[in-house]
PDB file of C-alpha atoms in Angstrom:
ATOM      1  CA  MET A  26    -192.592-179.016-165.521  1.00  0.00           C
ATOM      2  CA  PRO A  27    -192.452-175.214-165.929  1.00  0.00           C
ATOM      3  CA  SER A  28    -195.658-173.484-166.877  1.00  0.00           C
ATOM      4  CA  LYS A  29    -195.992-172.007-170.326  1.00  0.00           C
ATOM      5  CA  PRO A  30    -195.933-168.197-170.566  1.00  0.00           C
ATOM      6  CA  GLY A  31    -199.495-168.201-171.929  1.00  0.00           C
ATOM      7  CA  ALA A  32    -200.769-170.250-168.990  1.00  0.00           C
ATOM      8  CA  ILE A  33    -199.023-167.930-166.538  1.00  0.00           C
ATOM      9  CA  ALA A  34    -200.585-164.889-168.205  1.00  0.00           C
ATOM     10  CA  ASP A  35    -204.040-166.521-168.110  1.00  0.00           C
ATOM     11  CA  ALA A  36    -203.636-167.346-164.427  1.00  0.00           C
ATOM     12  CA  GLU A  37    -202.589-163.786-163.628  1.00  0.00           C
ATOM     13  CA  ALA A  38    -205.507-162.356-165.621  1.00  0.00           C
ATOM     14  CA  HIS A  39    -207.934-164.693-163.834  1.00  0.00           C
ATOM     15  CA  SER A  40    -206.502-163.710-160.439  1.00  0.00           C
ATOM     16  CA  THR A  41    -206.783-160.009-161.323  1.00  0.00           C
ATOM     17  CA  SER A  42    -210.375-160.492-162.473  1.00  0.00           C
ATOM     18  CA  ASP A  43    -211.296-162.318-159.250  1.00  0.00           C
ATOM     19  CA  ASP A  44    -209.707-159.533-157.195  1.00  0.00           C
ATOM     20  CA  ALA A  45    -211.618-156.867-159.134  1.00  0.00           C
ATOM     21  CA  GLN A  46    -214.931-158.699-158.669  1.00  0.00           C
ATOM     22  CA  ALA A  47    -214.227-159.064-154.944  1.00  0.00           C
ATOM     23  CA  HIS A  48    -213.796-155.284-154.701  1.00  0.00           C
ATOM     24  CA  VAL A  49    -217.041-154.713-156.638  1.00  0.00           C
ATOM     25  CA  ARG A  50    -218.957-157.011-154.281  1.00  0.00           C
ATOM     26  CA  MET A  51    -217.388-155.250-151.308  1.00  0.00           C
ATOM     27  CA  TRP A  52    -218.631-151.854-152.518  1.00  0.00           C
ATOM     28  CA  TRP A  53    -222.157-153.179-153.013  1.00  0.00           C
ATOM     29  CA  ARG A  54    -222.056-154.456-149.425  1.00  0.00           C
ATOM     30  CA  VAL A  55    -220.732-151.098-148.213  1.00  0.00           C
ATOM     31  CA  LEU A  56    -223.514-149.108-149.896  1.00  0.00           C
ATOM     32  CA  PRO A  57    -226.167-149.552-147.133  1.00  0.00           C
ATOM     33  CA  LEU A  58    -223.710-148.115-144.609  1.00  0.00           C
ATOM     34  CA  LEU A  59    -224.319-144.690-146.172  1.00  0.00           C
ATOM     35  CA  VAL A  60    -227.643-144.715-144.351  1.00  0.00           C
ATOM     36  CA  LYS A  61    -226.360-146.095-141.050  1.00  0.00           C
ATOM     37  CA  ARG A  62    -222.645-145.279-140.749  1.00  0.00           C
ATOM     38  CA  PRO A  63    -221.743-142.951-143.615  1.00  0.00           C
ATOM     39  CA  ARG A  64    -218.436-141.871-142.129  1.00  0.00           C
ATOM     40  CA  GLU A  65    -217.037-145.382-142.677  1.00  0.00           C
ATOM     41  CA  VAL A  66    -217.918-145.206-146.371  1.00  0.00           C
ATOM     42  CA  PHE A  67    -216.285-141.825-146.842  1.00  0.00           C
ATOM     43  CA  VAL A  68    -213.159-143.028-145.043  1.00  0.00           C
ATOM     44  CA  ALA A  69    -213.053-145.989-147.458  1.00  0.00           C
ATOM     45  CA  LEU A  70    -213.163-143.548-150.377  1.00  0.00           C
ATOM     46  CA  ARG A  71    -209.666-142.366-149.390  1.00  0.00           C
ATOM     47  CA  GLU A  72    -208.289-145.620-150.833  1.00  0.00           C
ATOM     48  CA  ASP A  73    -206.580-144.774-154.127  1.00  0.00           C
ATOM     49  CA  ASP A  74    -205.742-148.283-155.322  1.00  0.00           C
ATOM     50  CA  GLU A  75    -206.862-148.375-158.962  1.00  0.00           C
ATOM     51  CA  THR A  76    -208.711-151.686-158.594  1.00  0.00           C
ATOM     52  CA  ASP A  77    -210.675-150.376-155.628  1.00  0.00           C
ATOM     53  CA  VAL A  78    -211.434-147.058-157.338  1.00  0.00           C
ATOM     54  CA  ASP A  79    -212.683-148.815-160.487  1.00  0.00           C
ATOM     55  CA  ALA A  80    -214.803-151.204-158.412  1.00  0.00           C
ATOM     56  CA  ARG A  81    -216.979-148.277-157.271  1.00  0.00           C
ATOM     57  CA  SER A  82    -218.240-147.707-160.815  1.00  0.00           C
ATOM     58  CA  GLU A  83    -221.137-150.193-160.652  1.00  0.00           C
ATOM     59  CA  PRO A  84    -222.839-148.832-157.497  1.00  0.00           C
ATOM     60  CA  ILE A  85    -222.112-145.269-158.644  1.00  0.00           C
ATOM     61  CA  LEU A  86    -223.825-145.921-161.987  1.00  0.00           C
ATOM     62  CA  ALA A  87    -226.868-147.343-160.205  1.00  0.00           C
ATOM     63  CA  ILE A  88    -227.089-144.360-157.828  1.00  0.00           C
ATOM     64  CA  VAL A  89    -226.679-141.864-160.663  1.00  0.00           C
ATOM     65  CA  ILE A  90    -229.412-143.408-162.823  1.00  0.00           C
ATOM     66  CA  VAL A  91    -231.929-143.802-159.993  1.00  0.00           C
ATOM     67  CA  ALA A  92    -231.211-140.323-158.614  1.00  0.00           C
ATOM     68  CA  GLY A  93    -231.693-138.911-162.111  1.00  0.00           C
ATOM     69  CA  MET A  94    -235.053-140.697-162.440  1.00  0.00           C
ATOM     70  CA  ALA A  95    -236.105-139.475-158.981  1.00  0.00           C
ATOM     71  CA  ALA A  96    -235.281-135.925-160.044  1.00  0.00           C
ATOM     72  CA  MET A  97    -237.149-136.247-163.349  1.00  0.00           C
ATOM     73  CA  LEU A  98    -240.341-137.331-161.567  1.00  0.00           C
ATOM     74  CA  LEU A  99    -240.301-134.134-159.500  1.00  0.00           C
ATOM     75  CA  THR A 100    -239.542-131.646-162.269  1.00  0.00           C
ATOM     76  CA  PRO A 101    -242.309-129.334-163.568  1.00  0.00           C
ATOM     77  CA  ALA A 102    -241.704-130.640-167.109  1.00  0.00           C
ATOM     78  CA  TRP A 103    -242.795-134.139-166.063  1.00  0.00           C
ATOM     79  CA  GLY A 104    -245.987-132.620-164.618  1.00  0.00           C
ATOM     80  CA  THR A 105    -247.231-131.888-168.136  1.00  0.00           C
ATOM     81  CA  LEU A 106    -245.702-134.796-170.043  1.00  0.00           C
ATOM     82  CA  LEU A 107    -249.012-136.609-170.682  1.00  0.00           C
ATOM     83  CA  ASP A 108    -250.719-133.458-171.931  1.00  0.00           C
ATOM     84  CA  GLU A 109    -249.502-134.794-175.251  1.00  0.00           C
ATOM     85  CA  GLU A 110    -252.164-137.394-176.127  1.00  0.00           C
ATOM     86  CA  SER A 111    -249.758-139.558-178.147  1.00  0.00           C
ATOM     87  CA  LEU A 112    -247.817-140.570-175.028  1.00  0.00           C
ATOM     88  CA  ASP A 113    -248.763-143.566-172.848  1.00  0.00           C
ATOM     89  CA  TRP A 114    -247.404-145.280-169.727  1.00  0.00           C
ATOM     90  CA  LEU A 115    -244.882-147.372-171.659  1.00  0.00           C
ATOM     91  CA  VAL A 116    -243.457-144.348-173.456  1.00  0.00           C
ATOM     92  CA  LEU A 117    -243.473-142.448-170.154  1.00  0.00           C
ATOM     93  CA  ALA A 118    -241.450-145.194-168.447  1.00  0.00           C
ATOM     94  CA  VAL A 119    -238.896-145.346-171.266  1.00  0.00           C
ATOM     95  CA  VAL A 120    -238.570-141.558-171.451  1.00  0.00           C
ATOM     96  CA  THR A 121    -238.171-141.350-167.656  1.00  0.00           C
ATOM     97  CA  PHE A 122    -235.422-143.974-167.672  1.00  0.00           C
ATOM     98  CA  ILE A 123    -233.521-142.350-170.543  1.00  0.00           C
ATOM     99  CA  GLY A 124    -234.075-138.887-169.090  1.00  0.00           C
ATOM    100  CA  GLY A 125    -232.921-140.095-165.675  1.00  0.00           C
ATOM    101  CA  LEU A 126    -229.775-141.589-167.211  1.00  0.00           C
ATOM    102  CA  LEU A 127    -228.910-138.344-169.016  1.00  0.00           C
ATOM    103  CA  TYR A 128    -229.975-136.073-166.151  1.00  0.00           C
ATOM    104  CA  GLY A 129    -228.113-138.165-163.593  1.00  0.00           C
ATOM    105  CA  ALA A 130    -224.942-138.312-165.699  1.00  0.00           C
ATOM    106  CA  PHE A 131    -225.045-134.560-166.281  1.00  0.00           C
ATOM    107  CA  GLY A 132    -225.529-133.914-162.565  1.00  0.00           C
ATOM    108  CA  TYR A 133    -222.785-136.378-161.652  1.00  0.00           C
ATOM    109  CA  PHE A 134    -220.176-134.719-163.847  1.00  0.00           C
ATOM    110  CA  LEU A 135    -221.314-131.132-163.289  1.00  0.00           C
ATOM    111  CA  LEU A 136    -221.661-131.367-159.513  1.00  0.00           C
ATOM    112  CA  GLY A 137    -218.529-133.479-159.268  1.00  0.00           C
ATOM    113  CA  PHE A 138    -216.631-130.856-161.232  1.00  0.00           C
ATOM    114  CA  VAL A 139    -217.861-127.876-159.222  1.00  0.00           C
ATOM    115  CA  VAL A 140    -217.324-129.660-155.907  1.00  0.00           C
ATOM    116  CA  TRP A 141    -213.796-130.475-157.061  1.00  0.00           C
ATOM    117  CA  LEU A 142    -213.234-126.819-157.990  1.00  0.00           C
ATOM    118  CA  GLY A 143    -214.673-125.763-154.637  1.00  0.00           C
ATOM    119  CA  ALA A 144    -212.364-128.173-152.810  1.00  0.00           C
ATOM    120  CA  ARG A 145    -209.382-126.954-154.818  1.00  0.00           C
ATOM    121  CA  GLY A 146    -210.426-123.395-153.998  1.00  0.00           C
ATOM    122  CA  VAL A 147    -210.013-124.072-150.277  1.00  0.00           C
ATOM    123  CA  GLY A 148    -206.668-125.823-150.716  1.00  0.00           C
ATOM    124  CA  VAL A 149    -207.462-129.520-151.244  1.00  0.00           C
ATOM    125  CA  ASP A 150    -205.000-131.129-153.666  1.00  0.00           C
ATOM    126  CA  THR A 151    -207.131-133.891-155.171  1.00  0.00           C
ATOM    127  CA  ALA A 152    -208.127-135.236-158.563  1.00  0.00           C
ATOM    128  CA  ALA A 153    -211.615-134.710-159.965  1.00  0.00           C
ATOM    129  CA  ARG A 154    -212.588-138.397-159.844  1.00  0.00           C
ATOM    130  CA  PRO A 155    -212.619-138.743-156.030  1.00  0.00           C
ATOM    131  CA  ALA A 156    -214.741-135.577-155.817  1.00  0.00           C
ATOM    132  CA  ARG A 157    -217.235-137.041-158.290  1.00  0.00           C
ATOM    133  CA  GLN A 158    -217.371-140.271-156.299  1.00  0.00           C
ATOM    134  CA  VAL A 159    -218.092-138.387-153.067  1.00  0.00           C
ATOM    135  CA  VAL A 160    -220.934-136.587-154.875  1.00  0.00           C
ATOM    136  CA  ALA A 161    -222.322-139.868-156.236  1.00  0.00           C
ATOM    137  CA  PHE A 162    -222.330-141.715-152.920  1.00  0.00           C
ATOM    138  CA  SER A 163    -223.801-138.658-151.198  1.00  0.00           C
ATOM    139  CA  ALA A 164    -226.738-138.814-153.615  1.00  0.00           C
ATOM    140  CA  LEU A 165    -227.947-142.186-152.290  1.00  0.00           C
ATOM    141  CA  PRO A 166    -230.683-140.787-149.969  1.00  0.00           C
ATOM    142  CA  PHE A 167    -232.130-138.720-152.815  1.00  0.00           C
ATOM    143  CA  ALA A 168    -231.986-141.770-155.094  1.00  0.00           C
ATOM    144  CA  LEU A 169    -233.906-143.734-152.441  1.00  0.00           C
ATOM    145  CA  SER A 170    -236.619-141.073-152.477  1.00  0.00           C
ATOM    146  CA  ILE A 171    -238.000-142.809-155.566  1.00  0.00           C
ATOM    147  CA  LEU A 172    -239.059-145.722-153.318  1.00  0.00           C
ATOM    148  CA  VAL A 173    -241.501-143.300-151.660  1.00  0.00           C
ATOM    149  CA  THR A 174    -242.390-140.822-154.380  1.00  0.00           C
ATOM    150  CA  LEU A 175    -242.993-143.320-157.193  1.00  0.00           C
ATOM    151  CA  PRO A 176    -245.521-145.481-155.257  1.00  0.00           C
ATOM    152  CA  ALA A 177    -247.244-142.311-154.006  1.00  0.00           C
ATOM    153  CA  ILE A 178    -247.512-140.982-157.547  1.00  0.00           C
ATOM    154  CA  ALA A 179    -248.716-144.311-158.968  1.00  0.00           C
ATOM    155  CA  LEU A 180    -251.228-145.164-156.223  1.00  0.00           C
ATOM    156  CA  VAL A 181    -252.560-141.736-155.249  1.00  0.00           C
ATOM    157  CA  PHE A 182    -252.308-139.558-158.342  1.00  0.00           C
ATOM    158  CA  GLY A 183    -251.910-141.904-161.291  1.00  0.00           C
ATOM    159  CA  THR A 184    -251.658-140.161-164.648  1.00  0.00           C
ATOM    160  CA  ASP A 185    -252.803-136.877-163.073  1.00  0.00           C
ATOM    161  CA  TRP A 186    -249.235-136.387-161.830  1.00  0.00           C
ATOM    162  CA  PHE A 187    -248.111-136.101-165.443  1.00  0.00           C
ATOM    163  CA  ARG A 188    -250.970-133.885-166.660  1.00  0.00           C
ATOM    164  CA  THR A 189    -251.964-130.296-166.122  1.00  0.00           C
ATOM    165  CA  GLY A 190    -254.619-130.139-163.392  1.00  0.00           C
ATOM    166  CA  GLY A 191    -256.171-133.149-161.666  1.00  0.00           C
ATOM    167  CA  ALA A 192    -255.766-134.868-158.312  1.00  0.00           C
ATOM    168  CA  ASP A 193    -252.176-133.753-157.789  1.00  0.00           C
ATOM    169  CA  ASP A 194    -253.034-130.058-157.685  1.00  0.00           C
ATOM    170  CA  GLY A 195    -252.505-128.398-154.318  1.00  0.00           C
ATOM    171  CA  ALA A 196    -251.365-130.080-151.121  1.00  0.00           C
ATOM    172  CA  GLY A 197    -250.834-133.570-152.555  1.00  0.00           C
ATOM    173  CA  ARG A 198    -248.115-132.505-154.961  1.00  0.00           C
ATOM    174  CA  ALA A 199    -246.552-130.317-152.263  1.00  0.00           C
ATOM    175  CA  VAL A 200    -246.272-133.313-149.909  1.00  0.00           C
ATOM    176  CA  VAL A 201    -244.498-135.464-152.522  1.00  0.00           C
ATOM    177  CA  LEU A 202    -242.165-132.617-153.471  1.00  0.00           C
ATOM    178  CA  SER A 203    -241.421-132.041-149.774  1.00  0.00           C
ATOM    179  CA  ILE A 204    -240.376-135.679-149.380  1.00  0.00           C
ATOM    180  CA  GLY A 205    -238.016-135.324-152.317  1.00  0.00           C
ATOM    181  CA  LEU A 206    -236.642-132.064-150.913  1.00  0.00           C
ATOM    182  CA  ALA A 207    -236.091-133.582-147.465  1.00  0.00           C
ATOM    183  CA  LEU A 208    -234.066-136.447-148.906  1.00  0.00           C
ATOM    184  CA  ALA A 209    -232.161-134.026-151.154  1.00  0.00           C
ATOM    185  CA  LEU A 210    -231.181-132.108-148.008  1.00  0.00           C
ATOM    186  CA  TRP A 211    -230.069-135.389-146.435  1.00  0.00           C
ATOM    187  CA  SER A 212    -227.847-135.941-149.480  1.00  0.00           C
ATOM    188  CA  LEU A 213    -226.501-132.410-149.093  1.00  0.00           C
ATOM    189  CA  GLY A 214    -225.602-133.196-145.486  1.00  0.00           C
ATOM    190  CA  LEU A 215    -223.827-136.373-146.628  1.00  0.00           C
ATOM    191  CA  LEU A 216    -221.886-134.334-149.170  1.00  0.00           C
ATOM    192  CA  ALA A 217    -220.668-132.040-146.397  1.00  0.00           C
ATOM    193  CA  LEU A 218    -219.681-135.073-144.312  1.00  0.00           C
ATOM    194  CA  GLY A 219    -217.958-136.608-147.339  1.00  0.00           C
ATOM    195  CA  LEU A 220    -215.863-133.498-147.929  1.00  0.00           C
ATOM    196  CA  ARG A 221    -215.017-133.385-144.247  1.00  0.00           C
ATOM    197  CA  THR A 222    -214.116-137.089-144.010  1.00  0.00           C
ATOM    198  CA  THR A 223    -212.665-138.112-147.372  1.00  0.00           C
ATOM    199  CA  PHE A 224    -210.581-134.970-147.897  1.00  0.00           C
ATOM    200  CA  GLU A 225    -210.099-134.256-144.178  1.00  0.00           C
ATOM    201  CA  LEU A 226    -211.241-130.662-144.541  1.00  0.00           C
ATOM    202  CA  PRO A 227    -212.000-128.532-141.483  1.00  0.00           C
ATOM    203  CA  TRP A 228    -215.649-127.515-141.295  1.00  0.00           C
ATOM    204  CA  ARG A 229    -214.835-123.989-142.463  1.00  0.00           C
ATOM    205  CA  GLY A 230    -213.230-125.557-145.522  1.00  0.00           C
ATOM    206  CA  VAL A 231    -216.345-127.690-146.101  1.00  0.00           C
ATOM    207  CA  VAL A 232    -218.539-124.593-145.940  1.00  0.00           C
ATOM    208  CA  GLY A 233    -216.181-122.746-148.266  1.00  0.00           C
ATOM    209  CA  ALA A 234    -216.048-125.581-150.802  1.00  0.00           C
ATOM    210  CA  MET A 235    -219.825-126.019-150.839  1.00  0.00           C
ATOM    211  CA  ALA A 236    -220.370-122.251-151.080  1.00  0.00           C
ATOM    212  CA  LEU A 237    -218.049-122.029-154.073  1.00  0.00           C
ATOM    213  CA  ALA A 238    -219.793-125.008-155.656  1.00  0.00           C
ATOM    214  CA  ALA A 239    -223.209-123.401-155.040  1.00  0.00           C
ATOM    215  CA  VAL A 240    -222.090-120.149-156.666  1.00  0.00           C
ATOM    216  CA  MET A 241    -220.849-122.004-159.746  1.00  0.00           C
ATOM    217  CA  VAL A 242    -224.053-124.056-160.033  1.00  0.00           C
ATOM    218  CA  ALA A 243    -226.119-120.871-159.708  1.00  0.00           C
ATOM    219  CA  ALA A 244    -224.002-119.203-162.392  1.00  0.00           C
ATOM    220  CA  VAL A 245    -224.535-122.150-164.752  1.00  0.00           C
ATOM    221  CA  ALA A 246    -228.290-121.954-164.113  1.00  0.00           C
ATOM    222  CA  VAL A 247    -228.527-118.185-164.602  1.00  0.00           C
ATOM    223  CA  VAL A 248    -226.264-117.671-167.609  1.00  0.00           C
ATOM    224  CA  PRO A 249    -228.647-119.221-170.211  1.00  0.00           C
ATOM    225  CA  SER A 250    -231.485-116.930-169.099  1.00  0.00           C
ATOM    226  CA  VAL A 251    -229.472-113.734-169.619  1.00  0.00           C
ATOM    227  CA  LEU A 252    -227.949-114.607-172.987  1.00  0.00           C
TER     228      LEU A 252
END
């Protein structure tokens, strides 16, 4: 007996959904390779099948949010957040999450855009989305910095980290910031490898693309102060 058109459509939709979920699970499994064998991940990013590209959204969202939160914890503004007596730990946690989401999203789109422009500037014919995805996956080491910095802040400095003065003044704060900086540099190295591997740029092209991106980021940072 021939299948009804509705049943065929349902079966196709179910098959498509299963395929999409399989790709999502694959990208979650691939994520740890960024620490051990990052080149394999950046080679996989060359795949332009729409299902595979969409499947990267979940791990990218997680990286972006956590990296944004890691950055917020290290900013000078967060070092004075509890100077306002009306704030407590619960409010601090909520504000850090929301701030990390916004900060991470802004960084994802801004850095993705300028890296894309930098790549285009050295002759790479690519869309903006793959450039953003290379930026996001490169940010994993910096996102993981929160596993070190957050316990150090909570156990060693407590609320002093978020107030003016206190136990975090001096060398202690410098050590935590240095850890964050070291992992940010690791992410920067992954970004260079990602440009080299995913877009098959020569190293001079990688340097050129990152230099152009750095100039544009610096311009964005400086312009508000001179207006």
